[in-house]
Coordinates of C-alpha atoms and ligand atoms in Angstrom, one line a residue:
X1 CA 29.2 -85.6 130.6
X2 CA 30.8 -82.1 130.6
X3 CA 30.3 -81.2 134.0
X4 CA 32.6 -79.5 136.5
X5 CA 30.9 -80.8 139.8
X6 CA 32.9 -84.5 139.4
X7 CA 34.6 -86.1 142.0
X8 CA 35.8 -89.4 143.0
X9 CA 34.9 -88.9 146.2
X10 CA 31.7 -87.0 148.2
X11 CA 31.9 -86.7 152.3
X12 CA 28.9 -85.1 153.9
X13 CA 30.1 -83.9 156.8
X14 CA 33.3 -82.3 158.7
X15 CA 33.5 -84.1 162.1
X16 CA 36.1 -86.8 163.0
X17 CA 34.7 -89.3 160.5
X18 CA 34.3 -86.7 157.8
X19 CA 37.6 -85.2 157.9
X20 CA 39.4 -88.5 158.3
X21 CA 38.1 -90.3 155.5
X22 CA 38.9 -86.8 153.1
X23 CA 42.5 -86.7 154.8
X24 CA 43.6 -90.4 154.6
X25 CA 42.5 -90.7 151.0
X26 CA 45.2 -91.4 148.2
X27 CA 45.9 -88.0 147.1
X28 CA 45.6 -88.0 143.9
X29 CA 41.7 -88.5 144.7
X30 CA 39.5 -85.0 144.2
X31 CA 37.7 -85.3 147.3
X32 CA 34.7 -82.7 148.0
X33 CA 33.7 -81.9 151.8
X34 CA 30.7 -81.1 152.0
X35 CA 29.5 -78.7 155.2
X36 CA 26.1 -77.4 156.7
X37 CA 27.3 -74.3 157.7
X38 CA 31.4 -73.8 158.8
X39 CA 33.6 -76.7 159.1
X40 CA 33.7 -76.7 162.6
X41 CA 29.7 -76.9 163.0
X42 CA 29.9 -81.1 163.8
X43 CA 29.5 -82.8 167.0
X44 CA 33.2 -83.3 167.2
X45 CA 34.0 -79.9 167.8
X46 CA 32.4 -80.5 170.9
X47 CA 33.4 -83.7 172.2
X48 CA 34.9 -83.1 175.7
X49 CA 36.2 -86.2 177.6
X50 CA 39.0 -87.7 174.9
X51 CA 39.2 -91.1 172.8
X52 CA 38.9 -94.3 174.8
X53 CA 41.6 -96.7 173.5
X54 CA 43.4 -99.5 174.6
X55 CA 46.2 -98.2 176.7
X56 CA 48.1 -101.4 174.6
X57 CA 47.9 -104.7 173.4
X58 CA 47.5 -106.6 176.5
X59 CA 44.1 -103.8 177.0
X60 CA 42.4 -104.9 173.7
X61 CA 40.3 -107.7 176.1
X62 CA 39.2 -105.4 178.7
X63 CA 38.7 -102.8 176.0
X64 CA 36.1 -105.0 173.9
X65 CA 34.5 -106.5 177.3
X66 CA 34.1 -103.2 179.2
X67 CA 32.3 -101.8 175.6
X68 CA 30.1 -105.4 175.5
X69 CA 29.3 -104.8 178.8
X70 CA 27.7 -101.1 178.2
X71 CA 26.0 -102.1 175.2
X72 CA 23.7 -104.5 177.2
X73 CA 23.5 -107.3 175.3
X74 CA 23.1 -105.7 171.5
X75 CA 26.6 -105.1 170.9
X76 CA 28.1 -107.0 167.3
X77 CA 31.0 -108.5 168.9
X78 CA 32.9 -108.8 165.5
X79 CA 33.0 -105.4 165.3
X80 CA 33.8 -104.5 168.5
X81 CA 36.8 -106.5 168.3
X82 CA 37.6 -104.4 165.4
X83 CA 36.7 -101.4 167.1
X84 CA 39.8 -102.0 169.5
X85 CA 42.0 -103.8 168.0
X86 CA 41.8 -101.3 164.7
X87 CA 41.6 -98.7 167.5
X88 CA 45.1 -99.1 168.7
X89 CA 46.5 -98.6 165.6
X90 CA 44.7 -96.2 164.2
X91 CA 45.0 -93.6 167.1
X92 CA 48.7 -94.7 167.2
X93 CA 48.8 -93.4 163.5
X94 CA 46.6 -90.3 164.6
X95 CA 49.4 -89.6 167.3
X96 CA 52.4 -90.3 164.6
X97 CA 50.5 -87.8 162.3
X98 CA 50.8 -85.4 164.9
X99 CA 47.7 -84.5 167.0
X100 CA 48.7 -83.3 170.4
X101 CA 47.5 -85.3 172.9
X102 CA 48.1 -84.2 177.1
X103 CA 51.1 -85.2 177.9
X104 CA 52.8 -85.3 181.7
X105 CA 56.1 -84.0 182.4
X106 CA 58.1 -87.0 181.2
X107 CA 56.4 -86.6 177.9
X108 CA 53.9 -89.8 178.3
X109 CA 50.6 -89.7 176.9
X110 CA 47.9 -89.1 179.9
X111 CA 45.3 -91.9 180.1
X112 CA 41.8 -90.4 181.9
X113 CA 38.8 -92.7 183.3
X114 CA 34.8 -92.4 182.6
X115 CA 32.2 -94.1 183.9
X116 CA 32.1 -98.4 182.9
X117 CA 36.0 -98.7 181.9
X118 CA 37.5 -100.4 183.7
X119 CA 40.8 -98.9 183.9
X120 CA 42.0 -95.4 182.8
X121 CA 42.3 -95.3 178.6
X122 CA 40.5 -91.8 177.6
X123 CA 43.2 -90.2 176.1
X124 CA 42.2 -86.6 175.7
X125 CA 43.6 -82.9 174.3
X126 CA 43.7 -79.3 175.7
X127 CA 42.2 -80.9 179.0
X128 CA 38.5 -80.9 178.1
X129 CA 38.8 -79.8 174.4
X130 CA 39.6 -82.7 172.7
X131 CA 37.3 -82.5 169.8
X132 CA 38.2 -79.4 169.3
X133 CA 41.7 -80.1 169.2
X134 CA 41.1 -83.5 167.0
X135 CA 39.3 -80.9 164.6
X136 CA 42.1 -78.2 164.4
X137 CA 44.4 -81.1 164.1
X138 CA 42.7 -82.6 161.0
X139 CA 41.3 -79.4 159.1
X140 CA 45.3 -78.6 159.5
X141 CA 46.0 -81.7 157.6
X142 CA 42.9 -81.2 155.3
X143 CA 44.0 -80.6 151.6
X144 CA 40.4 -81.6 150.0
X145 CA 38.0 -78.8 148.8
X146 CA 35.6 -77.7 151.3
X147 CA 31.8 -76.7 150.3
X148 CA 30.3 -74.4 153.4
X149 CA 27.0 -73.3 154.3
X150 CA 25.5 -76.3 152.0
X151 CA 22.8 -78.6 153.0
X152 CA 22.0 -82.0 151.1
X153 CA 18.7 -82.2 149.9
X154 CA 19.0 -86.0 148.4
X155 CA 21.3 -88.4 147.6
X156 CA 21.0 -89.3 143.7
X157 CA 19.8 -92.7 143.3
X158 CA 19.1 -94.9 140.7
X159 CA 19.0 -98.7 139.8
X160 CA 20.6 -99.1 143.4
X161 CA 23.4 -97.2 142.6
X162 CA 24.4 -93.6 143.9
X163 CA 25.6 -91.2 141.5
X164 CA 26.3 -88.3 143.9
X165 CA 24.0 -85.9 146.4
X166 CA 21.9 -82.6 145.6
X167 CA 22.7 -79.5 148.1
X168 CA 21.2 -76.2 148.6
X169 CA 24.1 -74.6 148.7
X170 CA 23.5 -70.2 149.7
X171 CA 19.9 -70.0 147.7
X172 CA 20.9 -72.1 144.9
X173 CA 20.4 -76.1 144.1
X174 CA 23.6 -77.6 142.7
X175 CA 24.4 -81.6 142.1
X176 CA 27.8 -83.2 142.8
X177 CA 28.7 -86.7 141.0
X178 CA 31.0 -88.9 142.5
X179 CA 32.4 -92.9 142.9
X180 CA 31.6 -93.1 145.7
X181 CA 29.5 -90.8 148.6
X182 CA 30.3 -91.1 152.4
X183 CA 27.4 -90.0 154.2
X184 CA 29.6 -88.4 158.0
X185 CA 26.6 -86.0 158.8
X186 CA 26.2 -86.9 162.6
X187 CA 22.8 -87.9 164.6
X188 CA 19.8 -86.4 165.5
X189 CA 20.3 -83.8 168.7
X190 CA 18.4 -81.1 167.3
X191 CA 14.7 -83.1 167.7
X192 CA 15.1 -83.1 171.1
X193 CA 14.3 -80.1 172.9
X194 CA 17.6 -80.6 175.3
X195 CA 20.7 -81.7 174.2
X196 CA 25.0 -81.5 173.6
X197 CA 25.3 -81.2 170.0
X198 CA 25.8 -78.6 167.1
X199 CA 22.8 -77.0 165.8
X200 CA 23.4 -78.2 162.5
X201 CA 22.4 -81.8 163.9
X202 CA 19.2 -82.9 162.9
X203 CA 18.5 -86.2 161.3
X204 CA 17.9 -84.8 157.9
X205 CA 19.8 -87.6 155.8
X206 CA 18.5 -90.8 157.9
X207 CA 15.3 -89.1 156.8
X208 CA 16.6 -89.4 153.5
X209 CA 17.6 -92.7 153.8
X210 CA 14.1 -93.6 154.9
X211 CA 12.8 -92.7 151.6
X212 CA 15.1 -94.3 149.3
X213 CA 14.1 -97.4 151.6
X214 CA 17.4 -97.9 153.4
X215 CA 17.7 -99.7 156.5
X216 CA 17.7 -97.6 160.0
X217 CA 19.0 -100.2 162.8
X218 CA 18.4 -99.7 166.1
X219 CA 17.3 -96.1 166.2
X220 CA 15.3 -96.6 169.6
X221 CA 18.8 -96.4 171.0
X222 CA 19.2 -92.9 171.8
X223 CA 22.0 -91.8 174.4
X224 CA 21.1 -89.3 177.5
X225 CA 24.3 -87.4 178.9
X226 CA 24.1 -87.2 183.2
X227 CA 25.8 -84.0 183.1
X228 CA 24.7 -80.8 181.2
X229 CA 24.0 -77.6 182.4
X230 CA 20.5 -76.6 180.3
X231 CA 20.0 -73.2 181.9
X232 CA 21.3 -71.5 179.3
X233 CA 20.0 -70.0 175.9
X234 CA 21.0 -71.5 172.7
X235 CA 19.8 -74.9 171.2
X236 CA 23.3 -76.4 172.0
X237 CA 23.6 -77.1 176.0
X238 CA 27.1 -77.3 177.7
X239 CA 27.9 -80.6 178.6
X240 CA 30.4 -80.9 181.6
X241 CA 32.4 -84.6 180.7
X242 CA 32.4 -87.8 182.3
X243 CA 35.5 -87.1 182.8
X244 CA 34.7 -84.8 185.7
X245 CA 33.1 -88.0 187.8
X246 CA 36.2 -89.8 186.7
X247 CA 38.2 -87.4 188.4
X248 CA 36.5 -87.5 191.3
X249 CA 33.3 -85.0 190.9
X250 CA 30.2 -86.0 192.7
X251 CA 26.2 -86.2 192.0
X252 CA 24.0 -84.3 194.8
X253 CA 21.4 -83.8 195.6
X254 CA 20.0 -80.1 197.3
X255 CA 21.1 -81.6 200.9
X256 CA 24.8 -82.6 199.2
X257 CA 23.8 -86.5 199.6
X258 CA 25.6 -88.9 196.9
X259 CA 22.1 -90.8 196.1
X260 CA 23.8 -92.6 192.9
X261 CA 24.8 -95.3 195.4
X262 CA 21.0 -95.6 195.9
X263 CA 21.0 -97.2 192.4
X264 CA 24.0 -99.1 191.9
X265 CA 27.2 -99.5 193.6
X266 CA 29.6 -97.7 191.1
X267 CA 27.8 -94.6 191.8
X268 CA 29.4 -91.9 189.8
X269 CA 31.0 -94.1 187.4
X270 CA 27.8 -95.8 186.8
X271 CA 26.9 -96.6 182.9
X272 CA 25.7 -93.4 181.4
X273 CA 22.1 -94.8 181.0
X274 CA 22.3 -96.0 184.9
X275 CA 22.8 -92.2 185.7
X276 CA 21.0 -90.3 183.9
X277 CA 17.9 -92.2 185.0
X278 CA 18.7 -92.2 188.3
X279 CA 19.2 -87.9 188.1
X280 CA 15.8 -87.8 186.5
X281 CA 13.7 -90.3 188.8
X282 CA 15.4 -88.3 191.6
X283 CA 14.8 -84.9 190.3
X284 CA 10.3 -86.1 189.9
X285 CA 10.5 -87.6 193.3
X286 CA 12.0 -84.8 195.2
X287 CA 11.7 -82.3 192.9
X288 CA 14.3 -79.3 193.0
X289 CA 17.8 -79.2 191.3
X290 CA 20.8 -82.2 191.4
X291 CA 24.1 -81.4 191.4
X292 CA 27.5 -81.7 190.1
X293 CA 29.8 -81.0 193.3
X294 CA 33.3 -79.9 191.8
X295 CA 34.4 -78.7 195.3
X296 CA 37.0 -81.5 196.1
X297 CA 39.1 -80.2 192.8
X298 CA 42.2 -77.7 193.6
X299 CA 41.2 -74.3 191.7
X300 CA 44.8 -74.2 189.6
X301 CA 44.3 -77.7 188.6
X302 CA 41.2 -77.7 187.6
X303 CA 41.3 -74.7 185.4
X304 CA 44.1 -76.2 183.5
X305 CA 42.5 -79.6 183.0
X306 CA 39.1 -78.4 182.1
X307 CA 39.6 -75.3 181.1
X308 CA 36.3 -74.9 178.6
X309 CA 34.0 -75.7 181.3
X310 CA 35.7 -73.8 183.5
X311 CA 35.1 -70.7 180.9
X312 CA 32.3 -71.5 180.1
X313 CA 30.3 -71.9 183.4
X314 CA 32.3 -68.8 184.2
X315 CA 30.5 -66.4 181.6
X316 CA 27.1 -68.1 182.7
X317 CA 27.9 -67.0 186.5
X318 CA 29.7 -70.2 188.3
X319 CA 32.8 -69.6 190.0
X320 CA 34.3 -73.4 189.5
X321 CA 35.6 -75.2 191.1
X322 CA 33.7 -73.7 193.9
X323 CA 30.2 -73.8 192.9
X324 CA 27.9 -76.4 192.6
X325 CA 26.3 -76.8 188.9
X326 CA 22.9 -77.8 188.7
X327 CA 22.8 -80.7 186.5
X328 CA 20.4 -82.5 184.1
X329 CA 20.8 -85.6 181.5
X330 CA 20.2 -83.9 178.1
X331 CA 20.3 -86.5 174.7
X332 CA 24.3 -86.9 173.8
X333 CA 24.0 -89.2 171.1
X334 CA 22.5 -91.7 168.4
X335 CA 23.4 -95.5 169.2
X336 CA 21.1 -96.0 166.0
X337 CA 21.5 -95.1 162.2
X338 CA 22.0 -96.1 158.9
X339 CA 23.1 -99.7 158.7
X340 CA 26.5 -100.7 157.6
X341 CA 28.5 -103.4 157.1
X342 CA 32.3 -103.4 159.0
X343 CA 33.7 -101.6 155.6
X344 CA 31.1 -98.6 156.3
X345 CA 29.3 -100.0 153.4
X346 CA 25.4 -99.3 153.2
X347 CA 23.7 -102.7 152.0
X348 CA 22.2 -102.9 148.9
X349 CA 23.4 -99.7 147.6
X350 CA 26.2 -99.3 145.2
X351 CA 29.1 -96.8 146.0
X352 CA 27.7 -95.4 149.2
X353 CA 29.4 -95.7 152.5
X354 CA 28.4 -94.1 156.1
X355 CA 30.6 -93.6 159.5
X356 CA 30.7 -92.0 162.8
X357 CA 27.8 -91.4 164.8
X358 CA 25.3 -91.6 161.2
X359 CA 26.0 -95.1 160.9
X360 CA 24.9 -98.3 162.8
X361 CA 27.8 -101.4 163.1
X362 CA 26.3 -102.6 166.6
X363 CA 29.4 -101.6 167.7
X364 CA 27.8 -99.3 170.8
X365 CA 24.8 -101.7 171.2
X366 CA 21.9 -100.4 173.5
X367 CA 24.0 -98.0 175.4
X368 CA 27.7 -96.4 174.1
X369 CA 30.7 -96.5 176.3
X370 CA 32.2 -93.2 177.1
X371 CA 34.4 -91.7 174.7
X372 CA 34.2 -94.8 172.3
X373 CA 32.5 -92.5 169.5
X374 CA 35.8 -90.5 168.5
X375 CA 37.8 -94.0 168.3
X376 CA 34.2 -95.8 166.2
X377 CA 34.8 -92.4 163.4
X378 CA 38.7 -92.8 163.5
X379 CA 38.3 -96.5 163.4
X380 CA 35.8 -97.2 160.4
X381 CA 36.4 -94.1 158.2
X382 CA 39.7 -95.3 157.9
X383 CA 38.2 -99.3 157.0
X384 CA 35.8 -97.1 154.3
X385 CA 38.9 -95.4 153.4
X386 CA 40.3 -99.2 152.5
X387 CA 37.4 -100.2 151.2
X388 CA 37.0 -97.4 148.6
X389 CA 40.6 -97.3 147.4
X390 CA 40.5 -101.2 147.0
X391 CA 37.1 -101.0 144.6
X392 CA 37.3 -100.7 141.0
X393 CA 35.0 -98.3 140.0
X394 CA 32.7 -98.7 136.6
X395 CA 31.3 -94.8 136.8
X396 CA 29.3 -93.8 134.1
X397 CA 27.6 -90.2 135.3
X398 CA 24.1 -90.5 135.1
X399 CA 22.6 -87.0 134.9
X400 CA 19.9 -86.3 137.3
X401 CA 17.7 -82.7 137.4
X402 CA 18.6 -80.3 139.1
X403 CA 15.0 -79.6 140.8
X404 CA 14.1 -79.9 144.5
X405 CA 10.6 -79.6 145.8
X406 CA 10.2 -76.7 148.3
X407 CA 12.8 -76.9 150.9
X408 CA 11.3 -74.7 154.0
X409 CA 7.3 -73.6 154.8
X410 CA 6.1 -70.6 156.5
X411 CA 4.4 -73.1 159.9
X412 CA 7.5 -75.3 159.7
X413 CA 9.6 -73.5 162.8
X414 CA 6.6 -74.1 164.9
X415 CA 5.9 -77.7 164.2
X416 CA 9.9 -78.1 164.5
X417 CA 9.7 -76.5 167.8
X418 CA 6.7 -78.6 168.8
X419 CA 8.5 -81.8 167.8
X420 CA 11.6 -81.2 170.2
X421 CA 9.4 -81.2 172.8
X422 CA 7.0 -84.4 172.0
X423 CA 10.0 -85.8 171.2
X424 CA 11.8 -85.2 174.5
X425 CA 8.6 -86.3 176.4
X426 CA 7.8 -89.0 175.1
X427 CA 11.4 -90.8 173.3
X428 CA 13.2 -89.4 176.0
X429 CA 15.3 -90.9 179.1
X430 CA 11.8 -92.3 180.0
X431 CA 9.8 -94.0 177.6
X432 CA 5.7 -94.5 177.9
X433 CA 3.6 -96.5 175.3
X434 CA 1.0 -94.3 175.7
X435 CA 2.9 -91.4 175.1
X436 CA 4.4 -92.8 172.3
X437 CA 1.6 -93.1 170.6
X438 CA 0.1 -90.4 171.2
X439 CA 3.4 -88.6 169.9
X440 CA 3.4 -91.3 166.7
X441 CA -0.2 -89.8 165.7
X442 CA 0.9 -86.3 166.1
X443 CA 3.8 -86.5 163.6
X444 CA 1.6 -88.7 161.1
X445 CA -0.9 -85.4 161.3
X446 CA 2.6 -82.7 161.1
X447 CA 3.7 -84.8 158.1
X448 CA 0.1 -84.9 156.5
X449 CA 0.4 -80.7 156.8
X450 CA 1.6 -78.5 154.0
X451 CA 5.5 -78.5 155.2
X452 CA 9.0 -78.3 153.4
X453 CA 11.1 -81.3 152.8
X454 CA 13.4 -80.5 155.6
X455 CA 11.1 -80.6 158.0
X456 CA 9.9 -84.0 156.4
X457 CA 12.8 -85.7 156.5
X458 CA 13.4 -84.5 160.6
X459 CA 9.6 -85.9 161.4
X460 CA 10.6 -89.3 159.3
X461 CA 13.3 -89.7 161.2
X462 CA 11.8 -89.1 164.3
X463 CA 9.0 -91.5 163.1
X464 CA 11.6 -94.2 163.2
X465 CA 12.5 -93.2 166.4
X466 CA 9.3 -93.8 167.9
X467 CA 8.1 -96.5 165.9
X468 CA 11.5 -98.5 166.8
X469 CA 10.5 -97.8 170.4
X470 CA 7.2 -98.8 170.4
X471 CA 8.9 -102.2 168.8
X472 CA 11.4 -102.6 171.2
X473 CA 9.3 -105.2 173.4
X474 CA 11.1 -104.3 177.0
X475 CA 13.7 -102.0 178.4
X476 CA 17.1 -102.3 177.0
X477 CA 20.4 -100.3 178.0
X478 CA 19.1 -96.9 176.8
X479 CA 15.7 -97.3 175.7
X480 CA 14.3 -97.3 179.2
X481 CA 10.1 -98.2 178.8
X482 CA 7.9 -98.4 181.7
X483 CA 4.5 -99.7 180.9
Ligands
LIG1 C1 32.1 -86.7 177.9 O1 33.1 -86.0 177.8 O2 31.5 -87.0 178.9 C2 31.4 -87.2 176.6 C3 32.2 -88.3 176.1 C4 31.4 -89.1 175.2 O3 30.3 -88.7 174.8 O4 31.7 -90.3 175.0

C-alpha cells in the first residue's frame, strides 16, 4: 500500500504515559503523537503533588503495602510489586535523563508526604508544578512527530487485529496505520460537572473500546480530590495538592474546628476517599463552606514551594497563605479503564497497547494512592515500550475507508451538559441505587436521540460507569453506596 500515513508506532495522547512511550522508543522507530488539541492539553500538565517512589530499596515494602492498603482490598498485588520495584528504577532513569527535580541546598532530592504513605517519598518539581515540569522535561526530549488539534474517531479493527486509528484532524478525517497503537488518552473528568482535569478529558476512546467489545475493568472506581477550589469559571477547577495537608494545612470547618478527626484518626492525611466523604457529609449536615486553613505556612516559604496555587488563588482574590480557601472534593481521577495485562497489552486484540490513567492493571485498586499515577504512566509505558520492541511484527496494511458517521449534533452540548450533572449526582462521591437508575434510563433515552458519535461514545462510557456501580454489591474504597 502506497500511503504516506505509516508508522511503526501510534500514541494517542501527550501526558506522561504518552510522551514516555514516544521518547524511550528505539529511534529508528517513526513514531506519531497524536494530540486533542496542544501537547500540553493532558492531565499531566496538571498534576501538582510529585511522583510517589520508593525513597530506595529498603522502601519497595512499605511502598507496595501503603499502595495495597489504599486500594481496599482490589489492588493486583503482582503489579503493584511491579509498580515499585520498576518504579525505582525507572524514575532513577527519569532523573539520569535529566528532569529537575527540587532539590535542598546540599543538592539531595526532596522527598514530600500525602495523605496514606507512610513516610515522605513524593518527589516533586517547581514546588507544586510537577506535571508541568515532567511535561517540559519530556516534550524537550520529544523527537517523534506531533499531530495537534486531532481527535480519534475509531481505532481500525479487524479480525482482532488493529491496523491503526481514524482522527478528525481540523475539519478533515484522515487514517494512520501502524504496528502497533498505544491508546495514552487519559480518563473521564469532563462527564462530571466538577473536576481537576484538562478539558480535552472525556472518555471518548473507553467509549470506543466499548464498541469494539473490549473489556472496561473496574470503572465504578472513580477518584474524588478533598481539595479543589470550584468557584471559579472554566470546566477545569484548581486543585490545591495533598501535598498542602502533608505539609501541615488543615480542614475546617466555618468555626475553624478540624472535624476530619471526627472520622478517622489520621485526620488530614486520611485516604483520599476517607476525606472527601467526610467534606461532603459535613458540608449537607451543616451546610455552609469547609476550609483549607493555610495560615500556619510562613508567606516566603510558601510562595516558593507552591508557587502555582499561590498564583493562582491570587488572580481569583486569596491572599495565601493568609486566607482561608473554601474547599470541595471535585472527581481527580479514573481507578477504572481499559484492561491490560502488566505489558500494557489489551487482551484479545493484536498490536494494541494502553497506559496511564486509560488503562486498568489493578494496580490503584478501589481507591489510588497519592501521586502513584505519574510513577503507574512512567512505570508501564516503559514495560509497553519492552514489550513492543521485543514483538516481531507480521504487518500487512489493511486499508480501511476513510468515512466517519456524523461527529457532532446541533442538541449535543445540552445533553453533554445535562450529563455532567446526572453524572455528578448520581456516580459521584455518594452513590444511590435509586439515583442510579434513574440516571441509567436517562442516558439509555440521550443515546436513543438523534446525537453525534462523540457524544455517543461519552454516554457509553458513562453507561459503564453507572452500570459497574449498580454491580458493585457494597461500598468499596471509592465507590461509596448507601442504600
Ligand atoms: C495532588 O497533588 O494532591 C494530586 C496528586 C495525585 O493526584 O496523586
Amino acid at each position: 500500500m502506497k500511503n504516506k500515513n505509516i508508522y511503526d508506532v501510534i500514541v494517542i495522547g501527550s501526558g506522561i504515559s504518552g510522551l514516555n512511550v514516544a521518547n524511550t522508543l528505539s529511534k529508528d522507530k517513526k513514531v506519531l503523537v497524536i494530540c486533542k488539541e496542544n501537547s500540553w492539553d493532558c492531565n499531566t500538565f496538571y498534576a501538582q503533588g510529585g511522583i510517589a517512589v520508593p525513597v530506595d530499596e529498603s522502601d519497595i515494602e512499605s511502598h507496595i503495602q501503603d499502595t495495597i492498603n489504599a486500594g481496599a482490598g482490589l489492588c493486583d498485588k503482582k503489579a503493584v510489586r511491579v509498580l515499585c520495584e520498576d518504579g525505582l528504577r525507572t524514575v532513577r532513569d527519569l532523573i539520569d535523563r535529566g528532569c529537575p527535580f527540587d532539590r535542598d541546598e546540599s543538592g539531595q532530592i526532596l522527598y514530600t508526604k500525602e495523605a496514606a504513605h507512610s513516610r515522605n517519598r513524593i518527589i516533586h518539581s517547581g514546588g507544586d508544578a510537577t506535571g508541568r515540569e515532567v511535561h517540559k522535561f519530556l516534550m524537550s526530549e520529544n523527537t517523534s512527530q506531533l499531530l495537534y488539534n486531532s481527535t480519534v474517531t475509531d481505532l481500525l479493527i479487524e479480525d482482532d487485529i488493529c491496523h491503526g486509528v481514524r482522527v478528525w484532524h481540523n475539519g478533515e478525517l484522515r487514517n494512520y496505520y501502524a504496528k502497533a497503537v498505544v491508546i495514552a488518552s487519559g480518563g473521564v473528568g469532563s462527564i462530571y460537572e466538577y473536576h481537576t482535569n484538562s478539558k480535552t478529558i472525556s472518555g471518548e476512546l473507553q467509549g470506543i473500546c466499548l464498541e469494539k467489545g473490549l473489556e472496561l475493568r473496574d470503572m465504578q472506581m472513580m477518584q474524588f480530590h478533598p481539595t479543589v477550589f470550584i468557584h471559579s469559571l472554566g470546566a477545569r477547577k484548581q486543585l490545591l495538592t495533598e501535598a498542602l495537608r502533608g505539609e501541615g494545612a488543615h480542614i475546617v470547618g466555618k468555626d475553624g474546628e478540624r472535624f476530619l478527626f471526627n472520622y478517622d484518626d489520621r485526620g488530614e492525611l486520611s485516604p483520599r476517599s476517607l476525606v472527601s466523604r467526610a467534606i461532603f457529609e459535613y458540608k449537607k449536615k451543616y451546610g455552609g463552606e469547609v476550609y483549607l486553613d493555610l495560615s500556619m505556612f510562613d508567606k516566603e516559604f510558601f510562595k516558593k514551594r507552591f508557587p502555582t496555587i499561590y498564583f493562582n488563588l491570587k488572580d481569583l482574590g486569596y491572599n495565601l497563605p493568609e486566607d482561608r480557601v473554601p474547599i470541595s472534593p471535585a472527581f481527580h481521577y479514573a481507578m477504572g479503564g481499559i484492561k491490560t495485562d502488566l505489558d500494557a497489552k489489551v487482551p484479545k486484540m493484536k498490536n494494541l497497547y494502553a497506559v496511564g490513567e486509560v488503562a486498568n492493571t489493578r494496580v490503584h485498586g478501589a481507591n489510588r494512592l497519592a501521586s502513584n499515577s505519574l510513577l503507574e504512566g512512567l512505570v508501564f509505558s516503559k514495560r509497553a515500550v519492552k514489550s513492543i520492541e521485543s514483538e516481531k511484527f507480521d504487518f500487512l496494511v489493511k486499508e480501511f475507508d476513510v468515512k466517519e458517521e456524523s461527529l457532532v449534533k446541533s442538541g449535543d452540548k445540552e445533553i453533554k451538559n445535562e450529563l455532567r450533572t446526572l453524572m455528578w449526582d448520581s456516580a459521584g462521591i455518594i452513590r444511590s441505587r435509586k439515583k442510579l437508575e434513574d440516571t441509567l434510563i436517562k442516558i439509555d433515552s440521550y443515546l436513543d436521540t438523534d446525537i453525534g458519535k462523540f457524544l455517543r461514545l461519552r454516554l457509553k462510557t458513562s453507561r459503564n460507569i453507572v452500570k459497574s456501580t449498580i454491580f458493585q454489591k457494597e461500598s468499596l474504597g471509592a465507590c461509596y453506596i448507601i442504600d
